[in-house]
mmCIF file of C-alpha atoms in Angstrom:
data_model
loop_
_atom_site.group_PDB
_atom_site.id
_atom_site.type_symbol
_atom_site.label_atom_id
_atom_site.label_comp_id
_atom_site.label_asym_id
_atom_site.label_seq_id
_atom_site.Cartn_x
_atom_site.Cartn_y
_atom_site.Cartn_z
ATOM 1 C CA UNK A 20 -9.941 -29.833 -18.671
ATOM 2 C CA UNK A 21 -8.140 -27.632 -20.545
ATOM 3 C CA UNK A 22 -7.798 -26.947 -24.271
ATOM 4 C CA UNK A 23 -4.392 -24.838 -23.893
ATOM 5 C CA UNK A 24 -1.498 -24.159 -22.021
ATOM 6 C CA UNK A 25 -2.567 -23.429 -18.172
ATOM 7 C CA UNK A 26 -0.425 -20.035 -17.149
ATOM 8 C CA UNK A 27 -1.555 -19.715 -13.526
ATOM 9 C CA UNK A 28 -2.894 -21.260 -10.627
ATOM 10 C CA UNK A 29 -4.194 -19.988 -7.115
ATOM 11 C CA UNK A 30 -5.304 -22.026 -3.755
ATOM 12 C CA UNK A 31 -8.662 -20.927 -2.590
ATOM 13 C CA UNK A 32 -8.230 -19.551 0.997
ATOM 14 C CA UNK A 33 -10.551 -22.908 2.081
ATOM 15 C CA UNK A 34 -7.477 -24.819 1.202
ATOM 16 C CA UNK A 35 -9.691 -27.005 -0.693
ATOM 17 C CA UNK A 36 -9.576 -25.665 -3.968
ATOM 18 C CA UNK A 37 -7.665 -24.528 -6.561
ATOM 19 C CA UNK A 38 -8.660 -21.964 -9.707
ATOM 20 C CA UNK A 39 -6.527 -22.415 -12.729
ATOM 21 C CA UNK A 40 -6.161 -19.762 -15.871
ATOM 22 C CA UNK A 41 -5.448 -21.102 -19.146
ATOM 23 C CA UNK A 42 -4.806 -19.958 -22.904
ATOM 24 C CA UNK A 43 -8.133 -21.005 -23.727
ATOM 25 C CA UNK A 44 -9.903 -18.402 -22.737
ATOM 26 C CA UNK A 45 -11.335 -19.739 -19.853
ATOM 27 C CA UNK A 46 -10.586 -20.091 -16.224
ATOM 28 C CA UNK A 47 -11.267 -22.916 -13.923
ATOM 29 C CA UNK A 48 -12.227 -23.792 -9.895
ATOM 30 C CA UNK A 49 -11.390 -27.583 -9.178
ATOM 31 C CA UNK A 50 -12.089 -29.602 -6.069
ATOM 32 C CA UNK A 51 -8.676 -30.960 -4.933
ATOM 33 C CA UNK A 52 -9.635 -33.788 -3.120
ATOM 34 C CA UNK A 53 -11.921 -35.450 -5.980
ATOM 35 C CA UNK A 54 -9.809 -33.232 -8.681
ATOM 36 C CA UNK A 55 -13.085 -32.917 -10.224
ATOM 37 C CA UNK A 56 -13.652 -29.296 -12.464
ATOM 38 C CA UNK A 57 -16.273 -27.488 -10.145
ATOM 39 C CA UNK A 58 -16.759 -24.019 -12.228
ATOM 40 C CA UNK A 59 -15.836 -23.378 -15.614
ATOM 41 C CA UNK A 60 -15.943 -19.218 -16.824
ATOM 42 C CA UNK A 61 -15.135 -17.684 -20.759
ATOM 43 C CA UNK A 62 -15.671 -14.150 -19.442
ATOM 44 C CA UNK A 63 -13.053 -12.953 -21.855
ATOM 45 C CA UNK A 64 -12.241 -12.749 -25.339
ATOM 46 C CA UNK A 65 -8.869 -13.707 -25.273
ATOM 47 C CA UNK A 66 -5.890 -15.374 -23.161
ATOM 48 C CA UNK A 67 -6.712 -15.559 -19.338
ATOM 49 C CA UNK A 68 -3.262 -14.739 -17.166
ATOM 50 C CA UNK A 69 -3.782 -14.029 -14.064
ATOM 51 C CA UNK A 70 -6.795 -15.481 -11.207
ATOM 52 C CA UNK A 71 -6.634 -14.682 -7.388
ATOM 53 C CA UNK A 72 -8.879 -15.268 -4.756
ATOM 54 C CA UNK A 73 -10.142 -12.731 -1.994
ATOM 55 C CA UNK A 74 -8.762 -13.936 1.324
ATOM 56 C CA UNK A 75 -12.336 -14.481 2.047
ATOM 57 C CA UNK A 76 -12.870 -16.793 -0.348
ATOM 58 C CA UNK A 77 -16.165 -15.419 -2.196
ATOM 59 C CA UNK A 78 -14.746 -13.668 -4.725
ATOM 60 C CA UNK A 79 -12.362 -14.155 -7.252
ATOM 61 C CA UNK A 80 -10.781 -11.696 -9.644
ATOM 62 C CA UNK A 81 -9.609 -12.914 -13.594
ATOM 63 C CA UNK A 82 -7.491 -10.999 -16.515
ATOM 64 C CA UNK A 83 -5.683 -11.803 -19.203
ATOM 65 C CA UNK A 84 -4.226 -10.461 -22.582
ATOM 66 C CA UNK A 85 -7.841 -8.799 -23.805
ATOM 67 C CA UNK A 86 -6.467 -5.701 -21.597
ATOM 68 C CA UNK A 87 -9.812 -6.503 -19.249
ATOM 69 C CA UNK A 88 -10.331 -7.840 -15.903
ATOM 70 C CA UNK A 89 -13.216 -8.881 -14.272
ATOM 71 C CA UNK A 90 -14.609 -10.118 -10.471
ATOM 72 C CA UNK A 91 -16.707 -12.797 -9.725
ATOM 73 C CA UNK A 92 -19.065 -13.909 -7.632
ATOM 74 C CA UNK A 93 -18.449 -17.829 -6.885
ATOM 75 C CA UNK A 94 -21.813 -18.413 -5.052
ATOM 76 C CA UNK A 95 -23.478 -17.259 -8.165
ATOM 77 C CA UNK A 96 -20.789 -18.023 -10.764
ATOM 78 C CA UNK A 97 -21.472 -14.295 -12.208
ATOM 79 C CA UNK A 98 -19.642 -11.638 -12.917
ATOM 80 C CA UNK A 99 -20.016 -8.406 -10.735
ATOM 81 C CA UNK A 100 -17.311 -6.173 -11.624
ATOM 82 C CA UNK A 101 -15.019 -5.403 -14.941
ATOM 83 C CA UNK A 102 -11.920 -4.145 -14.313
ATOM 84 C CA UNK A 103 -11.531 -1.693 -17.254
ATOM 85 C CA UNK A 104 -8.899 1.184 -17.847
ATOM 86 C CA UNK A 105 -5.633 -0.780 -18.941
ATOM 87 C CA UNK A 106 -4.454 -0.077 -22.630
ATOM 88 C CA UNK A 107 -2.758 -3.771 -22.742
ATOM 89 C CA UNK A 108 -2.520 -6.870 -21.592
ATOM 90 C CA UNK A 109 -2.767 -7.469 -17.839
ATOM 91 C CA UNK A 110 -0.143 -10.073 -16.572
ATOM 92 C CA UNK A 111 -0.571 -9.397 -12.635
ATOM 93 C CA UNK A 112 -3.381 -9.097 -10.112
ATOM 94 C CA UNK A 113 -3.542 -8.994 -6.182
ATOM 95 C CA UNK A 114 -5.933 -8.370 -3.372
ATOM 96 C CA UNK A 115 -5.153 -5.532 -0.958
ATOM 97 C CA UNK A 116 -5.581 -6.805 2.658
ATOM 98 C CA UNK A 117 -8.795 -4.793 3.058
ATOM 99 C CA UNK A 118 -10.396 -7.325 0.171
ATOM 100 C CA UNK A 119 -12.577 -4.756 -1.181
ATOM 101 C CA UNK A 120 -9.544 -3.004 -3.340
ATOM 102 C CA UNK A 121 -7.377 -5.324 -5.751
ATOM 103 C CA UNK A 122 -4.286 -4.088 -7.980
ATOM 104 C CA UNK A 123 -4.079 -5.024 -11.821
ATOM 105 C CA UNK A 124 -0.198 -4.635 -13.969
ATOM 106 C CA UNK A 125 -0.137 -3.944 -17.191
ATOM 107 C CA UNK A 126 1.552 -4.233 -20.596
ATOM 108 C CA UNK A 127 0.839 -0.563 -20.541
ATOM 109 C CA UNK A 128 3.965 -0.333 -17.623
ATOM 110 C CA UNK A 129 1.189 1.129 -15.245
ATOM 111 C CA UNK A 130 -0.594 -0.351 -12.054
ATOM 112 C CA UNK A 131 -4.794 0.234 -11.467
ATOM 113 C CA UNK A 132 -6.240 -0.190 -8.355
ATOM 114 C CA UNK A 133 -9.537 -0.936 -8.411
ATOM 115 C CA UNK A 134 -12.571 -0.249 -5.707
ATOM 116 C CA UNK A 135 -14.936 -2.497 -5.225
ATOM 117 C CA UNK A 136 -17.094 -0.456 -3.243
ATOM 118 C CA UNK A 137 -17.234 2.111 -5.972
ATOM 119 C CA UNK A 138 -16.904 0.001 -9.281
ATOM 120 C CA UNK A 139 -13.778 1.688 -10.772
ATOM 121 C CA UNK A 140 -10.413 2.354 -11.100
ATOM 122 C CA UNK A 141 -9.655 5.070 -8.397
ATOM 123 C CA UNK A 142 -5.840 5.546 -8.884
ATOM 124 C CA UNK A 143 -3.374 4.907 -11.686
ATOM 125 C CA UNK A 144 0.434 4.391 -11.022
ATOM 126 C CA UNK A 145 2.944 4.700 -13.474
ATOM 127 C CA UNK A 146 4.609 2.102 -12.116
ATOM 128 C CA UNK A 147 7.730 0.784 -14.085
ATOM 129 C CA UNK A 148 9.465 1.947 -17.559
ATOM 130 C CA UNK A 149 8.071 -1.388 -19.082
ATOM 131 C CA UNK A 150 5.322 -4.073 -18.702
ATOM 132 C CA UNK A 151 4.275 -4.577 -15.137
ATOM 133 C CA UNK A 152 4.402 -8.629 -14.817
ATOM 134 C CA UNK A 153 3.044 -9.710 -11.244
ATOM 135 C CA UNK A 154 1.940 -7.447 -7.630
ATOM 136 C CA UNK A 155 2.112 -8.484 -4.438
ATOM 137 C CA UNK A 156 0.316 -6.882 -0.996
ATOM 138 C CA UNK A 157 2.125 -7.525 1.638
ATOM 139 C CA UNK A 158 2.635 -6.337 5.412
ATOM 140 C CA UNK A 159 6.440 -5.064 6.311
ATOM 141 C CA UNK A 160 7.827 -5.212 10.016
ATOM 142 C CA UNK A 161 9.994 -2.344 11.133
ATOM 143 C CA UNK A 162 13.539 -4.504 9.910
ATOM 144 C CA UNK A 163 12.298 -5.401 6.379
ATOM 145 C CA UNK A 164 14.893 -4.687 3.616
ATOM 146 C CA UNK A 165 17.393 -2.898 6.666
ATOM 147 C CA UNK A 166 20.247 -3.646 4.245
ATOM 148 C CA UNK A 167 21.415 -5.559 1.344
ATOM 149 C CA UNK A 168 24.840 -6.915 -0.340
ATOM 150 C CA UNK A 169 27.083 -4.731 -1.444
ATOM 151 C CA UNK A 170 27.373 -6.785 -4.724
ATOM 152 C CA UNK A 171 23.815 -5.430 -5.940
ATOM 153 C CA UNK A 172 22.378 -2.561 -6.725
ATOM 154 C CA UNK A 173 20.188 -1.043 -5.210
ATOM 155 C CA UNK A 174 18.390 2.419 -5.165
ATOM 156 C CA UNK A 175 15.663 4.062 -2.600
ATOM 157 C CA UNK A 176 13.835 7.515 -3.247
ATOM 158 C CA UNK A 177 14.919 8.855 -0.310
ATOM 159 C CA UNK A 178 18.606 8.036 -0.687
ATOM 160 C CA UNK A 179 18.696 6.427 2.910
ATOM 161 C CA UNK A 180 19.616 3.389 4.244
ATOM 162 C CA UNK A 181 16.559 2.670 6.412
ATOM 163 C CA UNK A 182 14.208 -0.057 6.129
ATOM 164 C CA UNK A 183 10.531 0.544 5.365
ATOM 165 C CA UNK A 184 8.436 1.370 8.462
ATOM 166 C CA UNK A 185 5.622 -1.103 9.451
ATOM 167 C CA UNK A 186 3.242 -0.943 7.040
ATOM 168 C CA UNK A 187 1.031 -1.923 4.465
ATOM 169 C CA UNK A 188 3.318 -1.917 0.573
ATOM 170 C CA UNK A 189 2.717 -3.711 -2.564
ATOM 171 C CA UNK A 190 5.572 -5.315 -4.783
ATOM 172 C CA UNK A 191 5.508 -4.703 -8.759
ATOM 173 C CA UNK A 192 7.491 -6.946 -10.571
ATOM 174 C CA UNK A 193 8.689 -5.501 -14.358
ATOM 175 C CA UNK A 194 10.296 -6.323 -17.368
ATOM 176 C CA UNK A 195 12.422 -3.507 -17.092
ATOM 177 C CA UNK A 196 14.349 -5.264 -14.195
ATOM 178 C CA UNK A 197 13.088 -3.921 -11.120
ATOM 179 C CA UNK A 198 10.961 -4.889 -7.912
ATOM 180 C CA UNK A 199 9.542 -1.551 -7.111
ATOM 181 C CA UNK A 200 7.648 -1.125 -3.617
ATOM 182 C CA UNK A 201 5.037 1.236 -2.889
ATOM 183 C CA UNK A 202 3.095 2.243 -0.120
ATOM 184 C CA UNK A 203 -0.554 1.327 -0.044
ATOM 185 C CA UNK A 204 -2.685 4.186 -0.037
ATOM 186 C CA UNK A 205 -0.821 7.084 -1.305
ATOM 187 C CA UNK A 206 0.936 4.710 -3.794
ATOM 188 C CA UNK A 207 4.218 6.418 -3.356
ATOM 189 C CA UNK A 208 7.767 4.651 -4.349
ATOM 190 C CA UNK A 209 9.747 3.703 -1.417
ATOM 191 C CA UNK A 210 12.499 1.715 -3.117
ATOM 192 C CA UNK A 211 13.928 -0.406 -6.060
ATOM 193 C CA UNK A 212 15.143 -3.366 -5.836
ATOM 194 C CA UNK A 213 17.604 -3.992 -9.318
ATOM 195 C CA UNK A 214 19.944 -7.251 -8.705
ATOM 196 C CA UNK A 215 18.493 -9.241 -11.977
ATOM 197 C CA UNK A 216 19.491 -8.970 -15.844
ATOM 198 C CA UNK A 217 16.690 -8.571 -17.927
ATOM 199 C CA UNK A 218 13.041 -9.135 -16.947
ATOM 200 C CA UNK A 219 11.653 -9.783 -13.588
ATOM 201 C CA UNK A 220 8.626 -12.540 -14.235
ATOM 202 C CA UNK A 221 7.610 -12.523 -11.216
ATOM 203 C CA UNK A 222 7.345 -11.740 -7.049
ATOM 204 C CA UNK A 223 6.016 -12.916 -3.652
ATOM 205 C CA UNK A 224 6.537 -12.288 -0.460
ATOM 206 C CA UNK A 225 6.810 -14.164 2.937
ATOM 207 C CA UNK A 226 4.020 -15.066 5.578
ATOM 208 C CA UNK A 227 6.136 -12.997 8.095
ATOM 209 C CA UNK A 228 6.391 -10.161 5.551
ATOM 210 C CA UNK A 229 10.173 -10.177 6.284
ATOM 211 C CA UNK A 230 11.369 -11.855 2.445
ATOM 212 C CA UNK A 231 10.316 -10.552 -0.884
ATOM 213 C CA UNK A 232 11.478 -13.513 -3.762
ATOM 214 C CA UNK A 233 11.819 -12.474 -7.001
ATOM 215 C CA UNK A 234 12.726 -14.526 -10.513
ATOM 216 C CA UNK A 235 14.195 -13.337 -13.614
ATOM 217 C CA UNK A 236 14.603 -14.027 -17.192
ATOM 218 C CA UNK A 237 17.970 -14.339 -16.242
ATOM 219 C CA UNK A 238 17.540 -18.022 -14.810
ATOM 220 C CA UNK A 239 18.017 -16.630 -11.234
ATOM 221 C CA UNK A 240 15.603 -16.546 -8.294
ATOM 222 C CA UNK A 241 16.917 -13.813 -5.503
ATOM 223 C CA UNK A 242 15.451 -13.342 -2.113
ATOM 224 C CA UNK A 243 15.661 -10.009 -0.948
ATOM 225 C CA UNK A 244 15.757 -9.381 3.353
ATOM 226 C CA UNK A 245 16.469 -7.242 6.162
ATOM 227 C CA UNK A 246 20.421 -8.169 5.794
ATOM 228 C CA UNK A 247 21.223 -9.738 2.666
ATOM 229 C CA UNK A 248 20.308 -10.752 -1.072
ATOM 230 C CA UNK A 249 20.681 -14.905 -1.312
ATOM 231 C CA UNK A 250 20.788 -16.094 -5.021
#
């Protein structure tokens, strides 16, 4: 398989396989039943990071520490798309639910979101005060992140106490220490999450949209929800 360290891994929405990104250049698509190496792709120049699949399933976006990202095709095995823009590294990509827009993070501390349907970078977000390490979409219901523990920190933009409204957001996970979330669409800040010491690595978020996890550099994996922080 591979020649280097393998960095990432996604499950293909079939459930059936899985794409792995590696440090040598290349990323892969195995079959997990047979765990035979289906698709093999050196699209880039340097380091591949980051691989996720559209929910769909037919495409699947790559990037890694050449600063470029690209989409492919995986009935044809091609590249259709290169995500271009970012000054550094990319460390974190994600699909928006409407599959035809995907988000890239940057060592460049900014987040591009991409358009399929017009082949380019159609908004840039200065996202965090250093590298941008992973992004999540994700849906929130009306009680998401009501409140947290006194014990952390925590900061909002509006300087409420509300949670967000129901929505569409996206998570940004930095080295400067934050979660940041953001609506989807006019890529405003809604809040900050800061609970870890050091560098955030990297985020997800729960089926029911209700949990965002982070982990740190600090050794420490926190789960953030409507009522409390658990460590």
């Amino acid at each position: 398989g591979h020649q280097s360290r393998v960095v990432h891994v996604d499950h293909h929405p079939s459930g059936d396989y899985l794409g792995s990104a590696s440090y040598d250049g290349s990323w892969r698509l195995w079959d997990i039943a047979t765990q035979k190496e289906l698709l093999l792709q050196e699209g880039h120049s340097r380091e591949v990071f980051a691989l996720r699949f559209q929910k769909d399933g037919a495409l699947v976006a790559s990037a890694g520490l050449d600063g470029i990202g690209r989409v492919w095709d995986l009935r044809s095995g091609r590249s259709i798309m290169e995500l271009a823009g970012h000054a550094k590294e990319i460390f974190g990509l994600d699909w928006s639910p409407n599959s035809y827009q995907l988000a890239s993070g940057s060592a460049d501390n900014t987040v591009r979101i991409f358009d399929l349907r017009k082949m380019c970078s159609v908004y840039e977000i200065p996202a965090h005060k250093s590298m941008v390490t992973d992004i999540r979409f994700f849906h929130a219901s009306d009680d998401l992140m009501a409140g947290t523990a006194a014990t952390q920190d925590q900061t909002m933009n509006d300087g409420q106490g509300s949670g967000l409204a129901n929505g569409q957001y996206m998570a940004t996970a930095s080295n400067d220490g934050l979660v940041n979330i953001w609506t989807v669409g006019d890529w405003k800040l809604q809040r900050s999450l800061a609970g870890h010491v050091g560098k955030v690595l990297s985020v997800d978020v729960s089926g029911n949209g209700n949990y965002i996890a982070s982990a740190g550099y600090d050794r420490t994996v926190k789960l953030w929800g409507p009522d409390d922080i658990l460590i």
